[in-house]
Amino acid sequence: MVIMDNAPPKSHGLGRKSANYGDREFALYLRRSFAKSMGYSQDMLDRPVVGIVDTGSGFNNCHRTTPELLEAVKRGVLAAGGLPLPFPTVSLCEPSLFPTSMHYRNLAALDTEAMLSAQPMDAAVLVGGCDKTVPAQLMAAASADIPCVQLVTGPMLATRFQGERLAACTDCRRYWAAYRAGRVTAERIAEIEGRLATTAGTCGVMGTASTMACIAEALGFMPAGHASIPAVHAERLRAAEEAGALAMRMIEKPILPSTLITEHSVENALRVLLALGGSTNALIHLTAIAGRRGVRVDLDRLNALSDATPVLVDLKPTGEGYMEDFHAAGGMPALLWELRDALHKGVLDVTGRTLAERLTEPGFVDRQYIKAHGEPVSQVGGLVALFGSLAPRGAILKRSAATEALFEKEARVVVFDGLEDLATRIDDPDLTVTAEDALVLKNAGPLTPAGMPEAGYLPIPSKLARAGVKDMLRISDCRMSGTAFGTIVLHVAPEAAAGGPLGLVETGDRIRLSVRERRIELLVDEAMLQARRAAWRKPPVPARGWDRIVADQVLQADEGCDLAVLRPAIA
Ligand code: FES
């Protein structure tokens, strides 16, 4: 066999991972022939390859700037001597998907992992942004374990409108709740609809997309300060160019996802999540990302960290600011500096530097949005895990977005059997409900066709909303938007559809919440529960397709809702 002069080195770029025709040299010959049809010179084809994950989509408004970001990443790769090759993957936009984007997070992760692993590339830049895209990309990177830089599209800017500032999506919820309560007219809500998301980018508050961008930075997948750069700033394009250059550097000196995702970096990321007052969804995603490297996020440990980590960032939905304020205030470098005494400082990032080397005292911090460690928004972290007879494997409460007066409460429950039941009855004037009751939604967890929607923010029954009730205790096995607020117990595990106790709750039962004791109890005696358990029937399983794979494989919230088959085999 003659090895042709123009064959790229086998160990890099297009010489990697030949298609399997039983003749490797022929496979590479064929690949070069086809690659040449794209007009590349031999010099370009010999270069190291940086794959660029392109999640641009006509359905994904949050990724509107992807084309220009891709051009900037390419510039960085080319200037550093590489060949940039973008490729499409599944793109998930939160409001565009039925039943939910969460239902497809693992599909995006599987697609991305497969393409990172199967195609000939030496490193990759992951371009994501909307809620589920960054988690899916980090899960994929963790499993594919090739050098990866995360680039986010960045948050939208808030809009000035009639004396206030608006941005998706806390303000969407605030206005909608006011409309439901009759405090805002139909004309006004229609006018506001066009003012909530007026620039490109992800939701402008500390929702899931923003939280996950900060977590990606905390895990080391992007350089310091890149998480919060607004989508429309020129700085965002420079970050994209730098991501391309960094990916090239990581080929020379590989820093693999398996190096970045460790017990220490995951614990740092949990601290960041708590200090941000970040999205509850991020806990599920971080659990799934860490799980891909065999690192467990323990909910008891979360509680210990939460008691020792103050909330330092004052953004909506728990505070007042928007992501552009966080960025201008100092962003993640300022936050990490405030948390420095509690962080593991030996962890690396994509630049190859330890956190100890990266931490520098910021010259300016706007204390309106990033508080000093000694003067926090709250002395304790934003999230707590609850355990008890209603949630043997745990549930989550975002205490920083909840009403403290409801933290220690025994209540009668009003139960909704699923989303349809909720939609049918919640505003029924004859619904027997008072502000002292707790609302329970079941059969909306990860195993159900509902796809674990962000429906945990059950609407206040309109007759109570009109009477001025703003918050009630609400409990479910689904999720809540990172931009929502209220005394809302989420992610109950095991879920109702898995045979968890939540599935046995009936209207009129009593439950007890104690945030102080971290308990959520169903106050029904065991004999009654046994009788209900005997009558309980497993919901039917979808016949085929992705829904069937999810029903067969998806794990519970305390395991990150990953597919069982995608987790590493633990020896
Ligand atoms: Fe994409 Fe909020 S809808 S980040």
Coordinates of C-alpha atoms and ligand atoms in Angstrom, one line a residue:
M1 CA 0.0 0.0 0.0
V2 CA 1.4 3.4 -1.0
I3 CA 0.7 6.2 1.5
M4 CA -0.1 9.2 -0.5
D5 CA 1.9 12.4 0.0
N6 CA -1.1 14.5 0.6
A7 CA -2.5 12.3 3.3
P8 CA -3.0 14.3 6.5
P9 CA -1.3 12.9 9.6
K10 CA -3.6 10.1 10.9
S11 CA -3.6 11.5 14.4
H12 CA -5.3 14.8 13.7
G13 CA -7.8 16.7 11.7
L14 CA -9.4 14.9 8.8
G15 CA -7.0 12.0 9.3
R16 CA -8.9 11.0 12.4
K17 CA -11.7 8.4 12.6
S18 CA -12.0 7.1 9.0
A19 CA -15.2 5.6 7.9
N20 CA -15.2 1.9 8.1
Y21 CA -15.0 0.3 4.7
G22 CA -12.4 -2.3 5.7
D23 CA -9.7 -0.3 4.0
R24 CA -8.6 2.8 6.0
E25 CA -6.4 4.3 3.4
F26 CA -9.2 4.2 0.8
A27 CA -11.6 5.7 3.4
L28 CA -9.3 8.6 3.9
Y29 CA -8.7 9.0 0.1
L30 CA -12.4 9.2 -0.3
R31 CA -12.8 11.7 2.5
R32 CA -10.2 14.0 1.0
S33 CA -11.8 13.7 -2.4
F34 CA -15.1 14.8 -1.1
A35 CA -13.6 17.5 1.2
K36 CA -12.0 18.9 -1.9
S37 CA -15.4 19.3 -3.5
M38 CA -15.9 22.1 -0.9
G39 CA -13.1 24.0 -2.5
Y40 CA -10.5 23.7 0.3
S41 CA -6.8 23.7 -0.6
Q42 CA -4.5 20.9 0.5
D43 CA -3.0 23.2 3.1
M44 CA -6.3 23.8 4.7
L45 CA -7.2 20.1 4.7
D46 CA -3.9 19.3 6.5
R47 CA -4.7 21.6 9.4
P48 CA -6.1 20.5 12.8
V49 CA -9.9 20.7 12.7
V50 CA -12.1 22.5 15.2
G51 CA -15.7 21.5 14.9
I52 CA -18.3 24.2 15.7
V53 CA -21.6 23.1 17.0
D54 CA -24.2 25.2 15.1
T55 CA -27.5 25.4 16.9
G56 CA -28.9 28.2 14.7
S57 CA -32.5 27.5 13.9
G58 CA -35.5 29.4 12.5
F59 CA -37.3 28.1 15.6
N60 CA -34.8 29.4 18.0
N61 CA -35.0 33.2 18.6
C62 CA -32.4 32.9 21.5
H63 CA -29.8 31.8 18.9
R64 CA -30.6 34.5 16.3
T65 CA -26.9 35.7 16.4
T66 CA -25.5 32.2 15.8
P67 CA -24.4 33.0 12.1
E68 CA -22.2 36.0 13.2
L69 CA -20.9 34.1 16.2
L70 CA -19.9 31.2 13.9
E71 CA -18.0 33.6 11.6
A72 CA -16.1 35.0 14.6
V73 CA -15.2 31.5 15.9
K74 CA -14.0 30.6 12.4
R75 CA -11.8 33.7 12.4
G76 CA -10.2 32.7 15.7
V77 CA -9.6 29.1 14.4
L78 CA -8.2 30.3 11.1
A79 CA -5.9 32.8 12.6
A80 CA -4.5 30.1 14.9
G81 CA -3.8 27.8 11.9
G82 CA -6.8 25.5 12.1
L83 CA -9.6 24.5 9.9
P84 CA -13.0 25.4 11.3
L85 CA -15.9 23.2 10.3
P86 CA -19.4 24.1 11.6
F87 CA -22.0 21.4 11.8
P88 CA -25.7 21.4 12.8
T89 CA -27.2 19.7 15.8
V90 CA -30.6 19.6 17.4
S91 CA -31.5 23.2 18.5
L92 CA -33.9 23.6 21.4
C93 CA -35.8 26.8 22.0
E94 CA -37.8 26.9 25.2
P95 CA -41.2 28.2 24.0
S96 CA -41.1 26.4 20.6
L97 CA -41.3 22.8 21.7
F98 CA -44.1 20.4 22.5
P99 CA -44.5 19.1 25.1
T100 CA -41.3 20.7 26.5
S101 CA -37.7 21.4 25.6
M102 CA -36.7 19.3 28.7
H103 CA -38.3 16.3 26.9
Y104 CA -35.7 16.7 24.2
R105 CA -32.6 17.8 26.2
N106 CA -31.3 14.3 26.2
L107 CA -31.9 13.9 22.4
A108 CA -29.8 17.0 21.9
A109 CA -27.1 15.6 24.2
L110 CA -27.1 12.3 22.4
D111 CA -27.0 14.0 18.9
T112 CA -24.2 16.3 20.0
E113 CA -22.2 13.5 21.6
A114 CA -22.5 11.3 18.6
M115 CA -21.4 14.0 16.2
L116 CA -18.5 15.1 18.4
S117 CA -17.4 11.5 18.6
A118 CA -18.0 10.3 15.1
Q119 CA -16.7 13.3 13.0
P120 CA -13.0 14.0 12.5
M121 CA -12.2 16.9 14.8
D122 CA -9.5 17.7 17.3
A123 CA -11.5 20.1 19.4
A124 CA -14.9 21.8 19.4
V125 CA -16.6 25.1 20.2
L126 CA -20.1 24.5 21.5
V127 CA -22.4 27.4 20.5
G128 CA -25.5 27.3 22.7
G129 CA -27.6 29.5 24.9
C130 CA -31.3 28.7 25.3
D131 CA -32.1 26.8 28.5
K132 CA -31.5 23.2 27.5
T133 CA -28.8 23.7 24.9
V134 CA -25.9 24.4 27.2
P135 CA -26.7 21.5 29.5
A136 CA -27.1 19.2 26.5
Q137 CA -23.8 20.3 25.1
L138 CA -21.9 20.0 28.4
M139 CA -23.4 16.5 28.9
A140 CA -22.2 15.6 25.3
A141 CA -18.8 17.1 25.9
A142 CA -18.4 15.1 29.2
S143 CA -19.1 11.9 27.4
A144 CA -17.3 12.5 24.1
D145 CA -14.3 13.8 26.2
I146 CA -12.6 15.9 23.5
P147 CA -11.4 19.4 24.2
C148 CA -14.4 21.7 24.1
V149 CA -15.0 25.4 24.7
Q150 CA -18.5 26.6 25.5
L151 CA -19.7 29.7 23.8
V152 CA -23.1 31.1 24.8
T153 CA -25.1 33.4 22.6
G154 CA -25.5 35.7 25.7
P155 CA -28.4 37.4 27.4
M156 CA -30.8 39.9 25.7
L157 CA -30.8 43.6 26.8
A158 CA -33.7 44.9 28.9
T159 CA -36.0 47.4 27.2
R160 CA -37.0 50.8 28.6
F161 CA -40.7 51.2 28.4
Q162 CA -42.9 53.8 30.0
G163 CA -40.8 54.3 33.0
E164 CA -39.8 50.7 33.7
R165 CA -37.4 48.1 32.2
L166 CA -38.7 44.9 30.7
A167 CA -37.1 41.6 29.7
A168 CA -38.1 38.0 29.3
C169 CA -39.3 36.3 31.2
T170 CA -39.9 37.4 34.8
D171 CA -41.7 40.4 33.5
C172 CA -43.8 38.2 31.2
R173 CA -44.9 36.2 34.2
R174 CA -45.5 39.3 36.3
Y175 CA -47.7 40.9 33.7
W176 CA -49.6 37.7 32.9
A177 CA -50.3 37.2 36.6
A178 CA -51.6 40.8 36.8
Y179 CA -53.7 40.1 33.7
R180 CA -55.2 37.0 35.3
A181 CA -55.9 38.9 38.4
G182 CA -57.8 41.6 36.4
R183 CA -55.2 44.3 37.2
V184 CA -54.1 44.6 33.5
T185 CA -56.4 44.9 30.5
A186 CA -56.3 42.8 27.3
E187 CA -55.1 45.8 25.4
R188 CA -52.3 46.5 27.8
I189 CA -51.1 42.8 27.8
A190 CA -51.1 42.8 24.0
E191 CA -49.0 46.0 24.0
I192 CA -46.5 44.5 26.5
E193 CA -46.2 41.3 24.4
G194 CA -44.1 43.2 21.9
R195 CA -41.8 44.8 24.6
L196 CA -40.7 41.8 26.5
A197 CA -37.9 40.5 24.2
T198 CA -36.7 43.3 22.0
T199 CA -33.1 42.2 21.3
A200 CA -31.4 39.0 20.3
G201 CA -30.2 36.7 23.1
T202 CA -31.4 34.5 25.9
C203 CA -33.8 35.6 28.7
G204 CA -32.4 38.7 30.4
V205 CA -32.8 37.6 34.0
M206 CA -31.1 35.0 36.2
G207 CA -33.2 32.2 34.6
T208 CA -32.0 28.9 33.5
A209 CA -30.0 30.1 30.4
S210 CA -28.2 32.7 32.5
T211 CA -27.6 30.3 35.4
M212 CA -26.3 27.6 33.1
A213 CA -23.9 30.1 31.3
C214 CA -22.5 31.0 34.8
I215 CA -22.2 27.3 35.7
A216 CA -20.4 26.6 32.5
E217 CA -17.9 29.3 33.4
A218 CA -17.7 27.9 37.0
L219 CA -16.9 24.5 35.6
G220 CA -14.1 26.0 33.5
F221 CA -15.6 25.6 30.0
M222 CA -15.2 29.2 29.1
P223 CA -12.8 32.0 30.0
A224 CA -13.4 34.3 33.0
G225 CA -16.2 36.8 32.4
H226 CA -17.6 35.4 29.3
A227 CA -20.9 34.0 30.7
S228 CA -22.7 37.3 31.0
I229 CA -21.6 39.3 28.0
P230 CA -24.8 40.6 26.3
A231 CA -25.7 39.0 23.0
V232 CA -25.6 42.2 21.1
H233 CA -22.3 43.6 22.5
A234 CA -19.2 43.6 20.2
E235 CA -17.5 42.0 23.2
R236 CA -19.6 38.9 22.5
L237 CA -18.0 38.5 19.0
R238 CA -14.6 38.9 20.5
A239 CA -15.4 36.1 23.0
A240 CA -16.4 34.0 20.0
E241 CA -13.1 34.7 18.2
E242 CA -11.3 33.9 21.5
A243 CA -13.2 30.6 21.8
G244 CA -11.9 29.6 18.4
A245 CA -8.3 30.5 19.3
L246 CA -8.7 28.7 22.6
A247 CA -9.9 25.5 21.0
M248 CA -6.8 25.5 18.8
R249 CA -4.6 26.0 21.9
M250 CA -6.4 23.0 23.6
I251 CA -5.3 20.8 20.7
E252 CA -1.7 21.5 21.5
K253 CA -2.2 21.2 25.3
P254 CA -5.3 19.1 25.7
I255 CA -7.6 20.0 28.6
L256 CA -10.4 17.5 28.4
P257 CA -13.9 17.7 29.9
S258 CA -12.9 14.8 32.2
T259 CA -10.2 17.2 33.6
L260 CA -12.7 20.0 34.1
I261 CA -15.6 18.1 35.6
T262 CA -14.5 16.9 39.0
E263 CA -16.0 16.7 42.5
H264 CA -14.3 20.0 43.3
S265 CA -15.4 21.8 40.2
V266 CA -19.0 20.5 40.6
E267 CA -19.0 21.7 44.2
N268 CA -17.8 25.1 43.1
A269 CA -20.6 25.2 40.5
L270 CA -23.1 24.4 43.2
R271 CA -21.8 27.2 45.3
V272 CA -22.1 29.5 42.3
L273 CA -25.7 28.3 41.7
L274 CA -26.6 29.1 45.3
A275 CA -24.9 32.5 45.4
L276 CA -26.6 33.5 42.2
G277 CA -30.0 32.6 43.6
G278 CA -30.0 30.6 40.3
S279 CA -32.6 28.5 38.6
T280 CA -33.9 25.3 40.1
N281 CA -33.5 23.7 36.6
A282 CA -29.8 24.2 36.8
L283 CA -29.6 21.7 39.7
I284 CA -31.1 19.0 37.4
H285 CA -28.7 19.9 34.6
L286 CA -25.6 20.1 36.8
T287 CA -26.5 16.7 38.2
A288 CA -26.8 15.3 34.7
I289 CA -23.5 16.8 33.5
A290 CA -21.6 15.7 36.6
G291 CA -23.3 12.2 36.3
R292 CA -21.7 11.8 32.9
R293 CA -18.3 11.8 34.6
G294 CA -19.5 9.6 37.6
V295 CA -19.7 12.6 40.0
R296 CA -22.8 12.5 42.2
V297 CA -24.6 15.7 43.3
D298 CA -25.8 14.7 46.7
L299 CA -28.9 16.6 48.0
D300 CA -27.8 16.5 51.6
R301 CA -24.5 18.1 50.5
L302 CA -26.6 20.7 48.7
N303 CA -28.3 21.6 51.9
A304 CA -25.0 21.8 53.8
L305 CA -23.6 24.1 51.1
S306 CA -26.8 26.1 50.9
D307 CA -26.6 26.8 54.7
A308 CA -23.1 28.1 54.2
T309 CA -23.4 30.0 50.9
P310 CA -25.0 33.5 50.9
V311 CA -27.0 34.8 48.0
L312 CA -24.9 37.6 46.6
V313 CA -26.5 38.4 43.3
D314 CA -29.5 40.6 43.2
L315 CA -31.2 39.9 39.8
K316 CA -34.7 39.1 38.8
P317 CA -36.6 36.8 39.5
T318 CA -35.5 37.1 43.2
G319 CA -34.2 40.7 43.0
E320 CA -34.3 43.7 40.7
G321 CA -31.5 43.6 38.2
Y322 CA -31.1 42.1 34.7
M323 CA -28.1 40.2 33.2
E324 CA -26.7 43.3 31.7
D325 CA -26.5 44.8 35.2
F326 CA -24.7 41.7 36.4
H327 CA -22.2 41.9 33.6
A328 CA -21.6 45.6 34.1
A329 CA -21.3 45.0 37.9
G330 CA -18.3 42.7 37.4
G331 CA -20.0 39.4 36.3
M332 CA -18.6 36.0 37.3
P333 CA -15.1 37.2 38.2
A334 CA -16.5 39.5 40.8
L335 CA -18.8 36.8 42.2
L336 CA -16.0 34.2 42.3
W337 CA -13.8 36.7 44.2
E338 CA -16.5 37.1 46.8
L339 CA -16.8 33.4 47.2
R340 CA -13.0 32.8 47.1
D341 CA -12.7 31.5 50.7
A342 CA -15.2 28.7 50.0
L343 CA -14.0 27.5 46.6
H344 CA -11.7 24.7 45.6
K345 CA -8.9 26.7 43.9
G346 CA -7.0 23.9 42.2
V347 CA -9.6 23.4 39.4
L348 CA -8.6 24.2 35.9
D349 CA -10.4 26.0 33.1
V350 CA -10.0 26.0 29.3
T351 CA -7.1 28.4 29.5
G352 CA -5.2 25.8 31.5
R353 CA -5.0 28.0 34.6
T354 CA -6.1 27.1 38.1
L355 CA -8.8 29.0 39.8
A356 CA -6.2 30.3 42.2
E357 CA -4.3 31.8 39.2
R358 CA -7.5 33.3 37.7
L359 CA -8.9 34.9 40.8
T360 CA -8.0 38.6 40.9
E361 CA -9.5 41.3 43.0
P362 CA -11.9 43.3 40.8
G363 CA -11.1 47.0 40.4
F364 CA -14.8 47.9 40.3
V365 CA -17.9 46.1 41.6
D366 CA -21.4 47.5 41.5
R367 CA -22.7 46.5 44.9
Q368 CA -26.3 47.1 43.8
Y369 CA -26.1 43.8 41.9
I370 CA -23.2 41.8 43.3
K371 CA -23.1 42.1 47.1
A372 CA -20.0 41.8 49.3
H373 CA -19.8 38.4 51.1
G374 CA -20.3 40.2 54.4
E375 CA -23.5 42.1 53.2
P376 CA -25.4 39.5 51.2
V377 CA -28.9 39.5 49.7
S378 CA -29.5 36.6 52.0
Q379 CA -27.2 34.8 54.5
V380 CA -28.1 31.4 53.1
G381 CA -28.3 29.9 49.6
G382 CA -31.2 30.1 47.3
L383 CA -32.1 26.4 47.1
V384 CA -32.9 23.7 49.7
A385 CA -33.7 20.0 49.2
L386 CA -36.6 18.6 51.2
F387 CA -37.1 15.0 52.2
G388 CA -39.9 13.1 53.8
S389 CA -42.8 10.7 53.2
L390 CA -44.0 12.8 50.2
A391 CA -40.6 12.9 48.6
P392 CA -38.4 10.0 49.8
R393 CA -35.7 10.8 47.2
G394 CA -36.0 14.5 47.6
A395 CA -37.7 17.7 46.3
I396 CA -36.4 21.2 45.8
L397 CA -37.6 24.6 47.0
K398 CA -36.2 27.9 45.8
R399 CA -36.4 29.6 49.2
S400 CA -35.0 32.8 47.8
A401 CA -38.0 33.2 45.5
A402 CA -40.5 31.9 48.1
T403 CA -42.7 33.5 50.8
E404 CA -41.1 33.0 54.2
A405 CA -44.5 33.1 56.0
L406 CA -45.3 29.8 54.2
F407 CA -42.1 28.0 55.2
E408 CA -43.6 26.2 58.2
K409 CA -47.0 25.1 57.2
E410 CA -49.5 22.3 57.6
A411 CA -52.2 22.5 54.9
R412 CA -55.1 20.7 53.3
V413 CA -54.3 19.8 49.7
V414 CA -56.2 20.3 46.5
V415 CA -55.0 17.8 43.9
F416 CA -54.8 18.0 40.1
D417 CA -54.2 14.6 38.4
G418 CA -52.3 16.1 35.5
L419 CA -52.0 19.2 33.3
E420 CA -55.4 18.7 31.6
D421 CA -57.1 18.4 34.9
L422 CA -55.3 21.5 36.1
A423 CA -56.3 23.5 33.0
T424 CA -59.9 22.4 33.3
R425 CA -60.4 23.1 37.0
I426 CA -58.0 25.7 38.3
D427 CA -60.2 28.7 37.4
D428 CA -63.5 26.9 38.0
P429 CA -65.5 29.3 40.3
D430 CA -66.8 26.2 42.1
L431 CA -63.4 24.8 42.9
T432 CA -63.2 24.4 46.7
V433 CA -60.0 26.1 47.6
T434 CA -58.7 28.7 50.0
A435 CA -55.5 30.6 50.3
E436 CA -54.6 28.4 53.2
D437 CA -54.6 25.2 51.0
A438 CA -51.7 23.7 49.1
L439 CA -52.1 23.0 45.4
V440 CA -50.7 19.6 44.3
L441 CA -50.0 18.7 40.6
K442 CA -49.1 15.1 39.9
N443 CA -48.3 13.0 36.7
A444 CA -46.1 15.8 35.2
G445 CA -42.7 14.3 35.9
P446 CA -39.9 13.2 33.5
L447 CA -41.5 9.8 32.8
T448 CA -44.8 11.2 31.6
P449 CA -45.7 12.3 28.1
A450 CA -46.0 15.8 29.6
G451 CA -42.2 15.8 29.7
M452 CA -41.6 17.4 33.1
P453 CA -42.9 20.9 32.0
E454 CA -42.3 24.1 33.9
A455 CA -45.8 23.8 35.3
G456 CA -44.7 23.7 38.9
Y457 CA -45.6 27.4 39.0
L458 CA -49.3 26.4 39.3
P459 CA -51.4 29.5 38.7
I460 CA -53.2 30.9 41.7
P461 CA -56.9 30.0 41.2
S462 CA -58.3 33.1 39.5
K463 CA -60.9 33.7 42.2
L464 CA -58.1 33.8 44.8
A465 CA -55.9 35.9 42.5
R466 CA -58.7 38.4 42.1
A467 CA -59.0 38.6 45.8
G468 CA -55.4 39.6 46.1
V469 CA -53.7 36.2 46.9
K470 CA -50.2 36.4 45.4
D471 CA -48.6 33.1 46.6
M472 CA -49.7 29.7 47.9
L473 CA -47.8 26.5 48.7
R474 CA -47.6 24.5 45.5
I475 CA -46.1 21.0 45.1
S476 CA -45.4 18.9 42.0
D477 CA -43.1 16.4 40.3
C478 CA -42.4 18.8 37.4
R479 CA -40.2 21.9 37.1
M480 CA -40.5 25.7 37.4
S481 CA -39.1 28.3 35.1
G482 CA -35.9 29.8 36.3
T483 CA -37.6 33.1 35.9
A484 CA -40.6 32.3 38.2
F485 CA -41.2 32.9 41.9
G486 CA -43.4 31.6 44.6
T487 CA -43.5 28.9 47.4
I488 CA -43.1 26.1 45.0
V489 CA -41.9 22.6 45.9
L490 CA -40.6 20.9 42.7
H491 CA -38.9 17.8 41.3
V492 CA -40.6 15.5 43.8
A493 CA -38.9 12.1 43.5
P494 CA -39.9 9.5 42.9
E495 CA -42.5 11.1 40.6
A496 CA -46.2 10.0 40.6
A497 CA -45.8 8.1 37.4
A498 CA -43.0 6.1 38.9
G499 CA -45.2 5.0 41.8
G500 CA -44.0 7.6 44.2
P501 CA -46.1 8.7 47.1
L502 CA -47.1 11.9 45.3
G503 CA -49.3 9.6 43.1
L504 CA -51.2 8.5 46.1
V505 CA -52.2 12.0 47.4
E506 CA -55.9 12.9 47.2
T507 CA -57.8 16.2 47.7
G508 CA -58.5 16.7 51.4
D509 CA -55.3 15.0 52.6
R510 CA -53.0 17.1 54.8
I511 CA -49.3 17.8 54.2
R512 CA -46.7 19.4 56.3
L513 CA -43.8 21.6 55.0
S514 CA -41.0 22.5 57.3
V515 CA -38.2 24.4 55.5
R516 CA -36.4 24.6 58.9
E517 CA -36.3 20.8 59.2
R518 CA -36.0 20.2 55.4
R519 CA -39.1 18.0 55.5
I520 CA -42.2 17.5 53.3
E521 CA -44.6 15.0 54.8
L522 CA -47.8 13.4 53.7
L523 CA -50.0 13.1 56.8
V524 CA -51.9 10.0 55.7
D525 CA -51.7 6.8 57.7
E526 CA -50.0 3.8 56.3
A527 CA -53.1 1.6 56.1
M528 CA -54.8 4.2 53.9
L529 CA -51.7 4.5 51.7
Q530 CA -51.4 0.8 51.3
A531 CA -55.0 0.6 50.1
R532 CA -54.3 3.5 47.6
R533 CA -51.1 1.8 46.5
A534 CA -52.9 -1.5 45.7
A535 CA -55.4 0.5 43.5
W536 CA -52.7 2.5 41.7
R537 CA -52.0 1.6 38.1
K538 CA -48.8 2.4 36.1
P539 CA -49.6 4.8 33.3
P540 CA -49.5 3.4 29.7
V541 CA -46.1 3.5 28.0
P542 CA -45.9 5.3 24.6
A543 CA -45.8 2.8 21.7
R544 CA -42.7 4.1 19.8
G545 CA -40.2 6.7 19.0
W546 CA -38.4 9.2 21.3
D547 CA -41.3 9.2 23.7
R548 CA -40.8 5.4 24.2
I549 CA -37.1 5.7 24.7
V550 CA -37.7 8.4 27.3
A551 CA -40.4 6.3 29.1
D552 CA -38.0 3.3 29.1
Q553 CA -34.8 5.1 30.1
V554 CA -35.3 8.5 31.8
L555 CA -34.0 8.8 35.4
Q556 CA -35.6 10.7 38.2
A557 CA -34.8 14.3 39.1
D558 CA -32.3 13.4 41.8
E559 CA -30.2 11.7 39.0
G560 CA -30.5 14.6 36.6
C561 CA -33.2 13.1 34.4
D562 CA -30.5 11.7 32.1
L563 CA -31.2 8.5 30.1
A564 CA -29.9 5.5 32.1
V565 CA -28.1 4.2 29.0
L566 CA -26.1 7.4 28.6
R567 CA -24.6 7.4 32.1
P568 CA -21.1 5.8 32.5
A569 CA -21.0 2.3 33.7
I570 CA -19.8 2.6 37.3
A571 CA -17.5 -0.3 38.2
Ligands
FES1 FE1 -34.4 30.9 25.4 FE2 -35.4 32.0 27.7 S1 -36.5 31.3 25.9 S2 -33.4 31.5 27.2

